[in-house]
Structure formats: structure tokens, C-alpha cells
Short mmCIF file of C-alpha atoms in Angstrom, two decimals:
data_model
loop_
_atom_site.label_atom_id
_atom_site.label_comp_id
_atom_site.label_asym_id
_atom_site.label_seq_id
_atom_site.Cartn_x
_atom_site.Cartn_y
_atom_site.Cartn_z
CA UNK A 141 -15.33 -30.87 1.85
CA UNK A 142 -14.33 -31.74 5.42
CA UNK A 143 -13.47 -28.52 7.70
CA UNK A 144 -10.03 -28.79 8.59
CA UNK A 145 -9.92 -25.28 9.87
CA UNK A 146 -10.23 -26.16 13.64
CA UNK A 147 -7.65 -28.02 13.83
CA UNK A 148 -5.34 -25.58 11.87
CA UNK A 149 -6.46 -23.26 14.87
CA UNK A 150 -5.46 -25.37 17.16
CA UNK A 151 -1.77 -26.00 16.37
CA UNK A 152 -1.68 -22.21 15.37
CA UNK A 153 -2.82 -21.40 19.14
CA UNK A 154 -0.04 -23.80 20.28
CA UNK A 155 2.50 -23.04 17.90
CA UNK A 156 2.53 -19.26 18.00
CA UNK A 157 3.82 -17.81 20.91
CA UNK A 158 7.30 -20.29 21.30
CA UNK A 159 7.22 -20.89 17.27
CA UNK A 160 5.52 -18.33 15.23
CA UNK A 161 6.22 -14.92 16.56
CA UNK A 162 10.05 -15.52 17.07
CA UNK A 163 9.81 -15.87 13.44
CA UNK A 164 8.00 -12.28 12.96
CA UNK A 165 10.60 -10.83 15.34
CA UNK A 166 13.40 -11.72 13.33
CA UNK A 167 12.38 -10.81 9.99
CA UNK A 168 11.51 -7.27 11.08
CA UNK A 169 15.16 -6.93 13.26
CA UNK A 170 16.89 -7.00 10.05
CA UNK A 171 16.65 -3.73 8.25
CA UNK A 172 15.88 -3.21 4.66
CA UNK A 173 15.77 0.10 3.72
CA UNK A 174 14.41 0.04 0.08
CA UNK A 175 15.75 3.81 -1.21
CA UNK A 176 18.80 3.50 0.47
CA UNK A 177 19.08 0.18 -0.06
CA UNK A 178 20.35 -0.38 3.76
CA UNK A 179 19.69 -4.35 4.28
CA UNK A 180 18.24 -5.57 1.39
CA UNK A 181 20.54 -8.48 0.48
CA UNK A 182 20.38 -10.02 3.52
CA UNK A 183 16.49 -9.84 4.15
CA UNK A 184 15.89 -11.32 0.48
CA UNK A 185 17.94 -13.94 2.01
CA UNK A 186 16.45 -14.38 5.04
CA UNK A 187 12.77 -14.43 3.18
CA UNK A 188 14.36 -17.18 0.52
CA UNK A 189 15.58 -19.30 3.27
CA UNK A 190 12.39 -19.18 4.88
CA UNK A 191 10.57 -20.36 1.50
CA UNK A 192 13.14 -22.55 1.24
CA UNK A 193 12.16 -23.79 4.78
CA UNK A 194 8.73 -24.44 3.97
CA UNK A 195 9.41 -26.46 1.25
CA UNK A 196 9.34 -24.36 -1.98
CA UNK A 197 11.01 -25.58 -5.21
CA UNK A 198 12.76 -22.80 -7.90
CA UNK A 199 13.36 -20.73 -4.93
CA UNK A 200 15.91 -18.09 -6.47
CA UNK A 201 16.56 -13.89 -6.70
CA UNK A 202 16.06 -11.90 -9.72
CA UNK A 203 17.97 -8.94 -10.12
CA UNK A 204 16.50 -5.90 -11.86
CA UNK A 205 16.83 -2.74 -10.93
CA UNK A 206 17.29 -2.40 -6.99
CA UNK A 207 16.33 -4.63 -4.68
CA UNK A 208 15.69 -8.50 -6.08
CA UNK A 209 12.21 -9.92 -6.47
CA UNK A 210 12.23 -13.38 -4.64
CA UNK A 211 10.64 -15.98 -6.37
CA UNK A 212 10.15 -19.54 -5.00
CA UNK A 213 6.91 -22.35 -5.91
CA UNK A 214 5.77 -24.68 -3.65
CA UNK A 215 4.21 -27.71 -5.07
CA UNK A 216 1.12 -29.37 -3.99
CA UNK A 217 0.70 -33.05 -3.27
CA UNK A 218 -2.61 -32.98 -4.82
CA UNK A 219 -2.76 -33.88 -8.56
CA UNK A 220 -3.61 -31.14 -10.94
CA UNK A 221 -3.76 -28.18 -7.99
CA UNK A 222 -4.09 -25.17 -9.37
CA UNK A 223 -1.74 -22.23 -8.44
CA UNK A 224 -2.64 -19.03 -6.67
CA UNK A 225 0.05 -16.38 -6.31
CA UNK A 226 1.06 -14.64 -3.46
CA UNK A 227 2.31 -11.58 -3.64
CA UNK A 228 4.29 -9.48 -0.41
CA UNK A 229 7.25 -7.48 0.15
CA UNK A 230 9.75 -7.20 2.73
CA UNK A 231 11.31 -3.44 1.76
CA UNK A 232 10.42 -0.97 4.43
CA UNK A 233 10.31 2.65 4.93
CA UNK A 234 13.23 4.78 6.85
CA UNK A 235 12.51 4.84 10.12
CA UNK A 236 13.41 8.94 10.42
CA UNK A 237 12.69 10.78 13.24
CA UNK A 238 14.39 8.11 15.25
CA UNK A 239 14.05 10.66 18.63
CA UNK A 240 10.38 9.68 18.17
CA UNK A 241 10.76 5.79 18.64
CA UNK A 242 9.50 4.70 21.70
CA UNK A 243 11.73 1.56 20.95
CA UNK A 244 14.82 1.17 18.71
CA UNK A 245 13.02 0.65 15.56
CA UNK A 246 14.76 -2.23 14.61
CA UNK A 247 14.49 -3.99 18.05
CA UNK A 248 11.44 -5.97 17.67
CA UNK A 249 10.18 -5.39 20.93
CA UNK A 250 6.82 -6.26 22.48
CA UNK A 251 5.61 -3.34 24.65
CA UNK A 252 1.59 -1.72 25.78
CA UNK A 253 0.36 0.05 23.10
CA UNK A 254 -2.50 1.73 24.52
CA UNK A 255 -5.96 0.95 23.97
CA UNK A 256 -4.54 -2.26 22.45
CA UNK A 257 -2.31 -3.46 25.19
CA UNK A 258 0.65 -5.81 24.19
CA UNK A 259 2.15 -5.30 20.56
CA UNK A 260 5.54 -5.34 18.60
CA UNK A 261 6.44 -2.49 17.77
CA UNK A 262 9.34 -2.25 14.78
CA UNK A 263 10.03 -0.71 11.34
CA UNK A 264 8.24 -3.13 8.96
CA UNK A 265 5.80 -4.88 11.33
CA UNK A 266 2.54 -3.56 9.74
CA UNK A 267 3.90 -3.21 6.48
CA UNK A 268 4.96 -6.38 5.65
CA UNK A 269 6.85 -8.36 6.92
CA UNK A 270 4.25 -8.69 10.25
CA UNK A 271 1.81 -10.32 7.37
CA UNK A 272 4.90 -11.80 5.66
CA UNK A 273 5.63 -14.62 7.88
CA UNK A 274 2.45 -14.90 9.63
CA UNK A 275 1.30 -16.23 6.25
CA UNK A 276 4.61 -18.50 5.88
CA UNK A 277 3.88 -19.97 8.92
CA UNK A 278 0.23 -20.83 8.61
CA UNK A 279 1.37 -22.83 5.51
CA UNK A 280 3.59 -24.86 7.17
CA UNK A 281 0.70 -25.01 9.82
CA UNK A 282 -1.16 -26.79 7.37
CA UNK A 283 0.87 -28.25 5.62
CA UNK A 284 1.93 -30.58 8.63
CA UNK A 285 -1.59 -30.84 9.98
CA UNK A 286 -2.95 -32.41 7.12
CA UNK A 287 0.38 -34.17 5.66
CA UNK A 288 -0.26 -32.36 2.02
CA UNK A 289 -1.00 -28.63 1.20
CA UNK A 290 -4.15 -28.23 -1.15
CA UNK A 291 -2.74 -25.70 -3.45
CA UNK A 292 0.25 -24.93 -5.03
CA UNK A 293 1.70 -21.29 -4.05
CA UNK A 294 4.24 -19.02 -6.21
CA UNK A 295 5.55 -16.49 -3.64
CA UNK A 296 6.17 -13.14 -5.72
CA UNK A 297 8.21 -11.08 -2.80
CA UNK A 298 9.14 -7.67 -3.76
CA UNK A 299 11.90 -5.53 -1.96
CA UNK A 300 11.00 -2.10 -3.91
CA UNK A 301 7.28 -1.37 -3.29
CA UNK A 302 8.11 1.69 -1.25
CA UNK A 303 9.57 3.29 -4.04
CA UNK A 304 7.17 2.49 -6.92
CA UNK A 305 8.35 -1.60 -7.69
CA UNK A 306 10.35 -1.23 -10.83
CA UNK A 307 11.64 -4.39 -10.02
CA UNK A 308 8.47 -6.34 -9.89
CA UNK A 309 7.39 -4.31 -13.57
CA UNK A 310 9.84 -6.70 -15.42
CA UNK A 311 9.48 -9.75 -13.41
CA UNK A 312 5.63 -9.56 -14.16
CA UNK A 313 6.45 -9.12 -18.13
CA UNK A 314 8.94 -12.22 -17.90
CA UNK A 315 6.54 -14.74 -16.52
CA UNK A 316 3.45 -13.35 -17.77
CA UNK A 317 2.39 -16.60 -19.64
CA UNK A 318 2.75 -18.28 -16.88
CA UNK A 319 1.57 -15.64 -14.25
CA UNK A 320 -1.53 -15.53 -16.70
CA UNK A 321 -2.57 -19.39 -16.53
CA UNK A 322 -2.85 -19.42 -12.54
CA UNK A 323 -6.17 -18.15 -10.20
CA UNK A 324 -5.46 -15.46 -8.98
CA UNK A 325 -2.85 -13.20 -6.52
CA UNK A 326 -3.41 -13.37 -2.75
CA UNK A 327 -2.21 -9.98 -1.12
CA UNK A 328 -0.46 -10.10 2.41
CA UNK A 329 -1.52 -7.70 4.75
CA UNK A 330 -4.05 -6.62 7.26
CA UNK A 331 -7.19 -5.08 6.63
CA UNK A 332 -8.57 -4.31 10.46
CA UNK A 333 -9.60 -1.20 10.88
CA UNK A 334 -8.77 0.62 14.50
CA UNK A 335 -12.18 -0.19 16.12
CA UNK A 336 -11.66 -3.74 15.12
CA UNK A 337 -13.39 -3.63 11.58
CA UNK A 338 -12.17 -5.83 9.01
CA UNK A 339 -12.40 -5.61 5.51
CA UNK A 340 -11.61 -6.95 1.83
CA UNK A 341 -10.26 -4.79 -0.76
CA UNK A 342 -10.78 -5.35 -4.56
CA UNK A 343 -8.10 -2.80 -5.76
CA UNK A 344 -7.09 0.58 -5.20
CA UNK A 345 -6.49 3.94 -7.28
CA UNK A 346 -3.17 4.93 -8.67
CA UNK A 347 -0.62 7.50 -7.96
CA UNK A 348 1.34 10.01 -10.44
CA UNK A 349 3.99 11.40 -8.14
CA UNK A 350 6.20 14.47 -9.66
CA UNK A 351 8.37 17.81 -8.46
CA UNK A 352 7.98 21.15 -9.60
CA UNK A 353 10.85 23.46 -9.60
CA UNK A 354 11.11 26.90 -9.96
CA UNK A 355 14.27 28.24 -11.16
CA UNK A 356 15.43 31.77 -12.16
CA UNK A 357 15.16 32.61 -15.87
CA UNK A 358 13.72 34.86 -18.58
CA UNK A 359 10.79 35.37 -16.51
CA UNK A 360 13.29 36.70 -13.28
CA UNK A 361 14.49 35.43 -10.71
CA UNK A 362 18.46 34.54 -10.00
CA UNK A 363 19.74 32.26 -12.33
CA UNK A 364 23.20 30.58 -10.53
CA UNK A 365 23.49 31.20 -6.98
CA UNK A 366 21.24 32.95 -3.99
CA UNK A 367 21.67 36.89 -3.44
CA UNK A 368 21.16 39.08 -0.49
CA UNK A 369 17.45 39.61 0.30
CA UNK A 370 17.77 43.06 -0.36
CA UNK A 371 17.42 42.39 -4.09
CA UNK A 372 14.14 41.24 -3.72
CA UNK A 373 13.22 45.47 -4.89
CA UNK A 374 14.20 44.35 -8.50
CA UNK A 375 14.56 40.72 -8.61
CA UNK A 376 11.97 37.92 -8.69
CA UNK A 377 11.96 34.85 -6.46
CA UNK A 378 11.67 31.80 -7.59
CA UNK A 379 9.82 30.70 -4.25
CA UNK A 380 6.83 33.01 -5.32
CA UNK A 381 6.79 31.85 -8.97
CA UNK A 382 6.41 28.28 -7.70
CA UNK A 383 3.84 29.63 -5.10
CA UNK A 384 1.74 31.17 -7.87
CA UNK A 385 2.12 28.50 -10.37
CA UNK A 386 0.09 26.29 -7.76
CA UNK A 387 -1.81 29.02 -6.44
CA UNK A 388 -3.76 27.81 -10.19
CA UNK A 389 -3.91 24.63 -9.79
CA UNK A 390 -6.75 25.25 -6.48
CA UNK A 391 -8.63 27.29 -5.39
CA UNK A 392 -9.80 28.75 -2.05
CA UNK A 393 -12.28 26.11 -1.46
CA UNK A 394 -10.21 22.94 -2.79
CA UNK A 395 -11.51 21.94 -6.07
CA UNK A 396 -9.37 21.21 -8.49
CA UNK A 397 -8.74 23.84 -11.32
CA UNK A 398 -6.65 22.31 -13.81
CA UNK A 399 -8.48 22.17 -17.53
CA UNK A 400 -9.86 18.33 -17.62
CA UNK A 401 -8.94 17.03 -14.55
CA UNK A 402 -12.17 15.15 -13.82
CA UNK A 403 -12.89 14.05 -17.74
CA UNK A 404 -11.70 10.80 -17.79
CA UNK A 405 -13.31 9.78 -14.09
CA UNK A 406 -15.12 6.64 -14.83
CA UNK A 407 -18.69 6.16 -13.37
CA UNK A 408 -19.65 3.90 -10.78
CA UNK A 409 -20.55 0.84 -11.86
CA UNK A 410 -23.64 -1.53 -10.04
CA UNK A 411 -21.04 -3.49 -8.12
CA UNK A 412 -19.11 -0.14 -6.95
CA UNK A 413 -22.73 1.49 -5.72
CA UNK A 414 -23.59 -1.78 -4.13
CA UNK A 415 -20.30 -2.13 -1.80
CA UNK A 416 -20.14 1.81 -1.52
CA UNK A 417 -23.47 1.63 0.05
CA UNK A 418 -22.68 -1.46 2.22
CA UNK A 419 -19.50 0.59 3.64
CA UNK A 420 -21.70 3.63 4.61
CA UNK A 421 -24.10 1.41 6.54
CA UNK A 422 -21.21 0.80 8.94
CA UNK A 423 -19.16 4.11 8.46
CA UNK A 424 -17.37 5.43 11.57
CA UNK A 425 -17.33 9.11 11.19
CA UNK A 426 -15.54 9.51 15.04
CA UNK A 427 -12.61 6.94 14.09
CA UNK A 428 -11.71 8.66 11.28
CA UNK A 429 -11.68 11.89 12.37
CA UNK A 430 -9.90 11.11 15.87
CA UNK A 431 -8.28 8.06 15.72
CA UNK A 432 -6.90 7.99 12.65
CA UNK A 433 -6.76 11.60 10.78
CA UNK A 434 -7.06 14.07 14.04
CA UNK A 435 -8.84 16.28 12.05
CA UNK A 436 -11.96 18.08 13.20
CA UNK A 437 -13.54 17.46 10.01
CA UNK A 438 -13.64 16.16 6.41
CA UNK A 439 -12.47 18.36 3.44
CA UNK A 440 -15.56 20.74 2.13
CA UNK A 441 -17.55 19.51 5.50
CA UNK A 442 -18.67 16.35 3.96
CA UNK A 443 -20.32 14.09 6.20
CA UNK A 444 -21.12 10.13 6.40
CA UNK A 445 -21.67 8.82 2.62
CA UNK A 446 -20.17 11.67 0.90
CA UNK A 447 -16.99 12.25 2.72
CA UNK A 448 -16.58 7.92 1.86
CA UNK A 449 -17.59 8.21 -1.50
CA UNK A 450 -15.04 10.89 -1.21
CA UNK A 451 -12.13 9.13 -0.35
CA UNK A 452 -12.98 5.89 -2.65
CA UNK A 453 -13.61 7.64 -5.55
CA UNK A 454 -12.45 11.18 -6.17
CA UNK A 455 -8.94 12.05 -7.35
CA UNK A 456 -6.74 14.14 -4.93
CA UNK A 457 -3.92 16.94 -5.53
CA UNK A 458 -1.68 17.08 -2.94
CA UNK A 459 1.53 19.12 -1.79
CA UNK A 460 3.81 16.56 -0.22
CA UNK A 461 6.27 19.09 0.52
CA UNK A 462 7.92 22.25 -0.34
CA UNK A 463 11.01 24.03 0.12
CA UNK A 464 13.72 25.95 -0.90
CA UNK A 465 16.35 29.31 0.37
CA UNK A 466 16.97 29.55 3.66
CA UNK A 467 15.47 27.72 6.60
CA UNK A 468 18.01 27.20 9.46
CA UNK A 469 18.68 28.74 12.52
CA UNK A 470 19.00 32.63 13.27
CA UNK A 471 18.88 34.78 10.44
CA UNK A 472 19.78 35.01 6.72
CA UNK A 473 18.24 37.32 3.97
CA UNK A 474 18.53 35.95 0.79
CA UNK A 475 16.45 35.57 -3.20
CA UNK A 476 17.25 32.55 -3.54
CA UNK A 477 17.81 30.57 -7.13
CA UNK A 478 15.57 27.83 -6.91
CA UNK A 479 12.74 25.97 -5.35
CA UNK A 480 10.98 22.98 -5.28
CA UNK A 481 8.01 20.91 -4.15
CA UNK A 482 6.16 17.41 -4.04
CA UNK A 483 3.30 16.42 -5.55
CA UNK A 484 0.95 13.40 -5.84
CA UNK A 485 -2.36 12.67 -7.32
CA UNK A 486 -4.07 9.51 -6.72
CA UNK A 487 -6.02 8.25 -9.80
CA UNK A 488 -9.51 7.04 -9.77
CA UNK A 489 -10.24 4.35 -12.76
CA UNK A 490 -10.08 5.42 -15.61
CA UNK A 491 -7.33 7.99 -15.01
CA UNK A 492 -4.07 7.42 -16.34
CA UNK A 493 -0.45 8.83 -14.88
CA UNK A 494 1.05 10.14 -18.06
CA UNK A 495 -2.55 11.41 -19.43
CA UNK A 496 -2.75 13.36 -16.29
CA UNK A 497 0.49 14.14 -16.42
CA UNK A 498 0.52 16.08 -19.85
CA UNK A 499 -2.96 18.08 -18.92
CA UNK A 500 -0.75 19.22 -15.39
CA UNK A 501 1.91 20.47 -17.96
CA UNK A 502 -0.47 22.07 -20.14
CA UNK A 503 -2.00 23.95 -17.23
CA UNK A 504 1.04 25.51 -16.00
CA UNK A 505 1.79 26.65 -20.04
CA UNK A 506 -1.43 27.90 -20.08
CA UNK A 507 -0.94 30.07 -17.28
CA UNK A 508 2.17 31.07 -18.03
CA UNK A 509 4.62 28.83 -16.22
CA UNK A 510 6.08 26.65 -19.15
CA UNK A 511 9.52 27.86 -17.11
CA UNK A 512 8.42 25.50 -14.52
CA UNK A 513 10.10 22.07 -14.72
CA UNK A 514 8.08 18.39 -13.99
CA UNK A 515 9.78 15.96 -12.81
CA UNK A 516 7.95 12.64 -12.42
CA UNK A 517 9.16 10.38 -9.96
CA UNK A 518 6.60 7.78 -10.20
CA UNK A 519 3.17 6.82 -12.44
CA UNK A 520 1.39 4.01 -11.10
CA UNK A 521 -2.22 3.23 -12.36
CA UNK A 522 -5.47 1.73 -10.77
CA UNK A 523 -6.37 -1.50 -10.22
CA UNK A 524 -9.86 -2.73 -10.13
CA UNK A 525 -11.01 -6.36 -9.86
CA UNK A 526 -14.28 -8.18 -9.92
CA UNK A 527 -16.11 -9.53 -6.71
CA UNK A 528 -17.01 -12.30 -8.11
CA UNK A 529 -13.64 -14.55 -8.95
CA UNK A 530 -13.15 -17.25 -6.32
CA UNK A 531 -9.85 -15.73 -4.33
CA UNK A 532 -12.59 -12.59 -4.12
CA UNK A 533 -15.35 -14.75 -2.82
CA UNK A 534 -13.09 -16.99 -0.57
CA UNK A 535 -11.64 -13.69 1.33
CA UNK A 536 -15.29 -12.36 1.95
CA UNK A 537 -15.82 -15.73 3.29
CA UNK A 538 -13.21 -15.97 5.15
CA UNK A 539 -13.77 -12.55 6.56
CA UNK A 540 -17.72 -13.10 6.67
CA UNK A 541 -16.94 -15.87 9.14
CA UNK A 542 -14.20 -14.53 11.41
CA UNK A 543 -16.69 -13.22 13.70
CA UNK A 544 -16.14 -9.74 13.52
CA UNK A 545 -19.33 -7.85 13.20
CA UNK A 546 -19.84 -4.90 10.53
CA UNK A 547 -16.73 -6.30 8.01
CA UNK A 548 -16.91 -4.34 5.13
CA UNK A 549 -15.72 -5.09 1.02
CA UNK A 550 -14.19 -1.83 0.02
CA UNK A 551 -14.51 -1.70 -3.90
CA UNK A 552 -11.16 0.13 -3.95
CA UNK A 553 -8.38 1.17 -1.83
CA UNK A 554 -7.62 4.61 -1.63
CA UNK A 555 -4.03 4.07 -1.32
CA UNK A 556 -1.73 2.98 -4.47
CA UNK A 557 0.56 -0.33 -5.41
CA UNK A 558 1.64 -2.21 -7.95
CA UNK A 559 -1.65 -4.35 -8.24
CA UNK A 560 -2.35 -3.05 -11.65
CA UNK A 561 0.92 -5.37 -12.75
CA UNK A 562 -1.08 -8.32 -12.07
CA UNK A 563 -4.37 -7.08 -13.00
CA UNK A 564 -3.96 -5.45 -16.14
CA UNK A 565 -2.88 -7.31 -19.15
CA UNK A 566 -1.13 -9.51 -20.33
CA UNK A 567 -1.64 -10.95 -16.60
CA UNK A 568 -5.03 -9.96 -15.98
CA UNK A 569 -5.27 -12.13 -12.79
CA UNK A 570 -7.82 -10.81 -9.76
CA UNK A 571 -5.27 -9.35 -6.87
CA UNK A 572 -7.42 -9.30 -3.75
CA UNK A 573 -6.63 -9.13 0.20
CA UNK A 574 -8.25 -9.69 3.14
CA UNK A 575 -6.60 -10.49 6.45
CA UNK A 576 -7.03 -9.73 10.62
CA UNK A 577 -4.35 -7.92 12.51
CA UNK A 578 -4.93 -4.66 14.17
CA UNK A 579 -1.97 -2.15 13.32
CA UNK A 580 -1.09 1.38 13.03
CA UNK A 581 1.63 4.02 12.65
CA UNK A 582 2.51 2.68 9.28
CA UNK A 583 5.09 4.88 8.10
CA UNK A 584 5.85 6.43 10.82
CA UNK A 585 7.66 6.27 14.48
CA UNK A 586 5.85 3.30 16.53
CA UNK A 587 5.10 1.58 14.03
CA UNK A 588 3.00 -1.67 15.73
CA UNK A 589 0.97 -4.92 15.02
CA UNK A 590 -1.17 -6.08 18.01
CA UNK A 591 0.24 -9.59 19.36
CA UNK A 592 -3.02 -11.13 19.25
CA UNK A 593 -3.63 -9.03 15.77
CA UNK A 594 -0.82 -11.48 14.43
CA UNK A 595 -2.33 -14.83 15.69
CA UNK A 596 -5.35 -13.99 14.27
CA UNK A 597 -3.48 -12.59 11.22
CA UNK A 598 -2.48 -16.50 10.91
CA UNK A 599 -5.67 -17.43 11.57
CA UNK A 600 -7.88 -15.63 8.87
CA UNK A 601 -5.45 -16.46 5.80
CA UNK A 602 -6.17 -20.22 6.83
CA UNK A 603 -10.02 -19.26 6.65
CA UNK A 604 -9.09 -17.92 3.11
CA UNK A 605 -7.35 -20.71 1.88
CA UNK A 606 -10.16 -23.40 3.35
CA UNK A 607 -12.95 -21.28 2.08
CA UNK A 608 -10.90 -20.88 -1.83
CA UNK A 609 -10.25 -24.90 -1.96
CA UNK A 610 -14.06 -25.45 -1.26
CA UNK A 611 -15.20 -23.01 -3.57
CA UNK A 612 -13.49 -24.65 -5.93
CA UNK A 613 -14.35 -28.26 -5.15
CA UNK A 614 -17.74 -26.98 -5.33
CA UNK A 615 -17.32 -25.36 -8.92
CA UNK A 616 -15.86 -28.59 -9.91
#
């Protein structure tokens, strides 16, 4: 199969800087918020028109719950291509504490970021849109290099995968015949680590996200409104129930407490060991710990292999927030009548949300808490794929061969998504992702994508689809 790479890095290297990252710039200007839903008509417009731009057929919006799913095809010149999806989303996070901006957060401005030196900095840059476009233009990169584009693409772009994709849930039962009978699902992204690390994911755990509140009741407590502190001689507080209540869900030393927790944790199988392994050869113990976490160390004073083997495959419990009565300025005594806080639990395969779920509820009624309410805000499972299907073998090319030493194939993610809508039946379609791009502050204020992190961002998805069209010519 001829290499047409180099001259796809050519015209990107020309293209970019008056072309490409204009483009970037003014996807991430326009806000969309997805839980306020601030902006998200016009950026699933702006993303359609772009498809529509490059070429793609069917381009339309599907309305389901929030924010619409865009959906556009672009058809290949070559006779019986087959179709890899590509999934990507263009929702973004609220960019709150805006004090802490360096730049307005929807300004799209290129400033120093230090040690990286120049980078855009904007709401959405990282996470997605940065990836978003960078990938829409290296299709029509190669598309008019080599007069014809080698595969045919269905662009699946989400504007609800900040809060849990309940769009995308439907639109994946709808066309899952068809969904089913293509190769495979191409994530956008970036997966550069801060010291210039890439790597390839093939899936990541799963998240059951819930509140507990505490209210006054038959246990105690004040049942309709907040009374004067001094009460607190002969009335309960709800604040201390919900205390206690997780108080038994840990203990001292952080392990998890709760009656069958760990039961359904699956082994690791001979792939998992063999890419675990591979990532510990390379682990960066000082990165983590002060570039990234600014911790002094890792939770029970794991070290190297065991505080990785940690974070790939052991489920968490963690307090997202709490609150409740009084926390403004000055002074106020009060009991008051309620109280509240987050939780989230990312699942390891083979746990499932609503199975841990019900063993959480039977703690607390075990212990004596059945007063306290659950309130589950989102249950998303795993997603696991194989390393061997050819999008997973064409990213760990492509990444194999961008020429970034000790690139690593993490055999799962520990953050969460909707992968598992692809991957699990009636889809069952590998989701994989590999791309280059340096980028940071995801989330929160400054959020940024290195300049030349997005050329090269353009670059490597090129590298993956070369290196997918030859593994398949060569399966042929």
C-alpha cells in the first residue's frame, strides 16, 4: 500500500496555522453549556455545517432528551469501503470560577502556558472540541490530497457527555443494526500525557454517581425548617446522621467497608497483565504526584506498580461534596433540617451501577440508616475492548510510529463515558482512541491544548487512518 502519509503532513504543516486552527478557535468561542443547556443549538449547528463542509451525506440532528446527537456519513469513493464510526462531542463543562481564568474562557486565545509555551486556552479546547475539528480537518486534508477518502466515516457527535449522554443511549438503540455491521468507533481526543507520553486506551471503568440526604425523622432531627442551635441539647442533626452513615462505609485507613463491594471484581485477564506490566516499565511516579495530582503521595503509600494497578483496576468511593445548614458569612447557630452529599464510584469490569447500587442501600439498612435517601444521578458501566481488532492495532501503530519514546496501551481508562453504548450489545463494536496533543486543566479554569499539541493532534489521526486502511488491505 503506497504511504501517503508524508504528504498528508505536508499540506497539514501548510494548512494549519492560516486554515486549521481558525477553525479550532471558533468552535470553542461558541459556548455550549451541556446542564444548562447555554449554546447548544447553535454549536450542533456549527459542528453540522462543518460535516456538511467536508462533504458528509444524511447530515441531520436528533432530538432526544437535551442536547441533539449530530449525525452525518461521509461516503467513500472507493467501492465497497467499509465504515468506521467516529464518535466526539462538542458539550462542555461550566466554566465556574470565572475570577480564575487567566483569559475569558470563551475567548479562544493563544497565550504562554508555562513549561509548554504557546497554547489556546478556552472552555472546551481539551475536551473536545480541540480534537473535534482537528480530526475534521485532517479529513478534508486527505481527502483533497489524494482526490478520494479511503473509508467511509459516520460522525456520532454528542452534546450531553458531561452529564451522563442520555441522548446518545437512544440514538445507539435506533441504529444499532446498522451501528453493528461497521468496524469499529474511533474516539476523538488526546492521549499525551504531561511529560509528552502518549498512549492508547482500550476502555475505561464505569461510574454510579448518587446523593445521600439526611433529613429529620423518626430517628430525630428537625423535620420542616432549621431551629436555633441551641436545640442541639435535645435534638438530632441531620448533618451528623449523614456524617455517621458514611463514617460506615470507610474506615480509618480507606478500604472500603460496605458488605460485597469487591465480589463481583473480575480478574485480570493475560492481555490486562501484559499491558499493566508494559505501563509500569515506563511509570512516572514524580508526574503524577506533582504535575498532575500535587499530592505527596499515593493512597495507602503505594508505590510504582501497585499504586498503577491501583488506579486501573480497583473501584473507588468518593465524596464529591457535602453540605448543608449554615455556611455564609459571620455567624448563625442553627440544627438544621437536612443535608446532603455527592458520591461516585467508578466500576471496574465486572461491576455493575444498579448491582452496586442496591448492596450501598443495603449497607446503610444494615446499619441503621434506611432513613437515608439515594438518589442516583447517573449509572454508567465499563467498557472493555480487545487489542487485537484492527482500529486497536492501527492506533498502536499509529502511536508506535509517532516517534514518541515510552508510548504506553493502557488496558482501561480510569475515567468513565459512554463507550459501553458501543461496546456492549446489540452494538458490540471495539471503541478505541489514540491521539497527540498535550493538554491540561480539563475541567477546570485554564483549560489549554498546546498549539503544536493540535498540529500534531492532526497529524497522528492521519497515522491512524493510513495504518487501519493497510491493515486491512493486508487482511484482505
Amino acid at each position: 500500500m503506497e504511504n501517503w502519509l508524508p504528504k498528508i503532513y505536508d499540506e497539514i504543516e501548510k494548512r494549519f496555522e492560516e486554515e486549521h486552527l481558525p477553525k479550532v478557535l471558533s468552535l470553542v468561542r461558541q459556548p455550549s453549556i451541556a446542564g444548562t443547556g447555554e449554546g447548544i443549538e447553535e454549536c450542533a449547528q456549527m459542528v453540522l455545517d462543518m460535516l456538511n463542509d467536508l462533504g458528509c451525506e444524511e447530515g441531520h440532528l436528533e432530538h432526544y432528551v437535551y442536547s441533539p446527537v449530530v449525525s452525518a456519513k461521509l461516503k467513500s469513493e472507493v467501492e465497497d469501503a467499509p465504515t468506521l464510526v467516529i464518535y466526539g462531542m462538542y458539550d462542555v463543562q461550566p466554566p465556574e470560577p470565572l475570577e480564575e481564568w487567566r483569559v475569558p474562557p470563551y475567548g479562544g486565545a493563544i497565550i504562554d502556558v508555562e513549561p509548554y509555551g504557546e497554547c489556546v486556552v478556552a472552555r472546551g479546547i481539551a475536551n473536545s472540541k480541540g480534537p473535534l475539528v482537528c480530526f475534521f480537518n485532517t479529513v478534508k486534508v486527505i481527502k483533497e490530497t489524494l482526490g478520494y477518502f479511503p473509508l467511509n466515516l459516520w460522525f456520532v457527535i454528542e452534546g450531553e457527555e458531561e452529564m451522563g449522554s442520555e441522548s446518545l443511549a437512544p440514538f445507539t438503540k435506533n441504529h444499532a443494526d446498522e451501528l453493528s455491521k461497521c468496524l469499529g468507533v474511533y474516539l476523538l481526543s488526546a492521549r499525551q500525557d504531561e511529560n509528552g507520553k502518549p498512549f492508547t486506551t482500550l476502555g475505561n471503568k464505569g461510574i454510579l454517581y448518587f446523593e445521600m440526604e439526611a433529613r429529620g425523622g423518626e430517628w430525630g432531627g428537625p423535620q420542616k425548617l432549621d431551629i436555633h442551635g441551641s436545640n442541639a441539647a435535645w435534638v438530632s442533626n441531620p448533618i451528623w446522621r449523614l456524617v455517621n452513615a458514611l463514617d460506615t462505609m470507610r474506615d480509618e485507613n480507606d478500604h472500603i467497608l460496605i458488605e460485597g463491594f469487591y465480589d463481583d471484581v473480575a480478574p485480570l485477564n493475560e492481555m490486562d497483565e501484559f499491558y499493566t506490566d508494559r505501563m509500569a516499565e515506563v511509570f512516572d511516579e514524580d508526574m503524577y504526584l506533582n504535575k498532575r495530582l500535587y499530592t505527596s503521595r499515593f493512597l495507602h503509600d503505594k508505590r510504582g506498580r501497585d499504586a498503577q494497578h491501583a488506579l486501573l483496576w480497583e473501584p473507588t468511593l468518593n465524596i464529591d461534596g457535602i453540605w448543608g445548614g449554615y455556611t455564609g458569612p459571620a455567624t448563625k447557630t442553627i440544627v438544621p433540617y437536612h443535608a446532603t452529599c455527592k458520591v461516585d464510584v467508578r466500576l471496574v469490569p465486572n461491576m455493575r451501577p444498579e448491582e452496586t447500587l442496591a448492596k450501598i442501600r443495603k449497607h446503610l439498612d444494615d446499619h441503621g440508616y434506611s432513613d437515608i435517601e439515594l438518589i442516583t444521578r447517573q449509572g454508567t458501566p465499563y467498557s472493555k475492548v480487545d487489542a487485537g481488532s484492527a482500529i486497536a492495532r492501527a492506533c498502536i501503530s499509529a502511536m508506535e510510529q509517532s516517534g514518541y519514546p515510552e508510548n504506553t496501551v493502557w488496558p482501561i481508562f480510569p475515567g468513565s463515558g459512554p463507550a459501553y453504548l458501543f461496546t456492549d450489545p446489540p452494538v458490540s463494536l471495539p471503541l478505541v482512541d489514540y491521539s497527540l496533543g498535550i493538554s491540561g486543566q480539563i475541567h477546570a479554569p485554564n483549560e489549554y491544548f498546546t498549539v503544536k499539541g493540535l498540529k500534531e493532534n492532526e497529524m497522528s489521526v492521519a497515522a491512524v487512518i493510513w495504518n487501519l486502511c493497510r491493515i486491512l488491505e493486508e487482511e484482505a
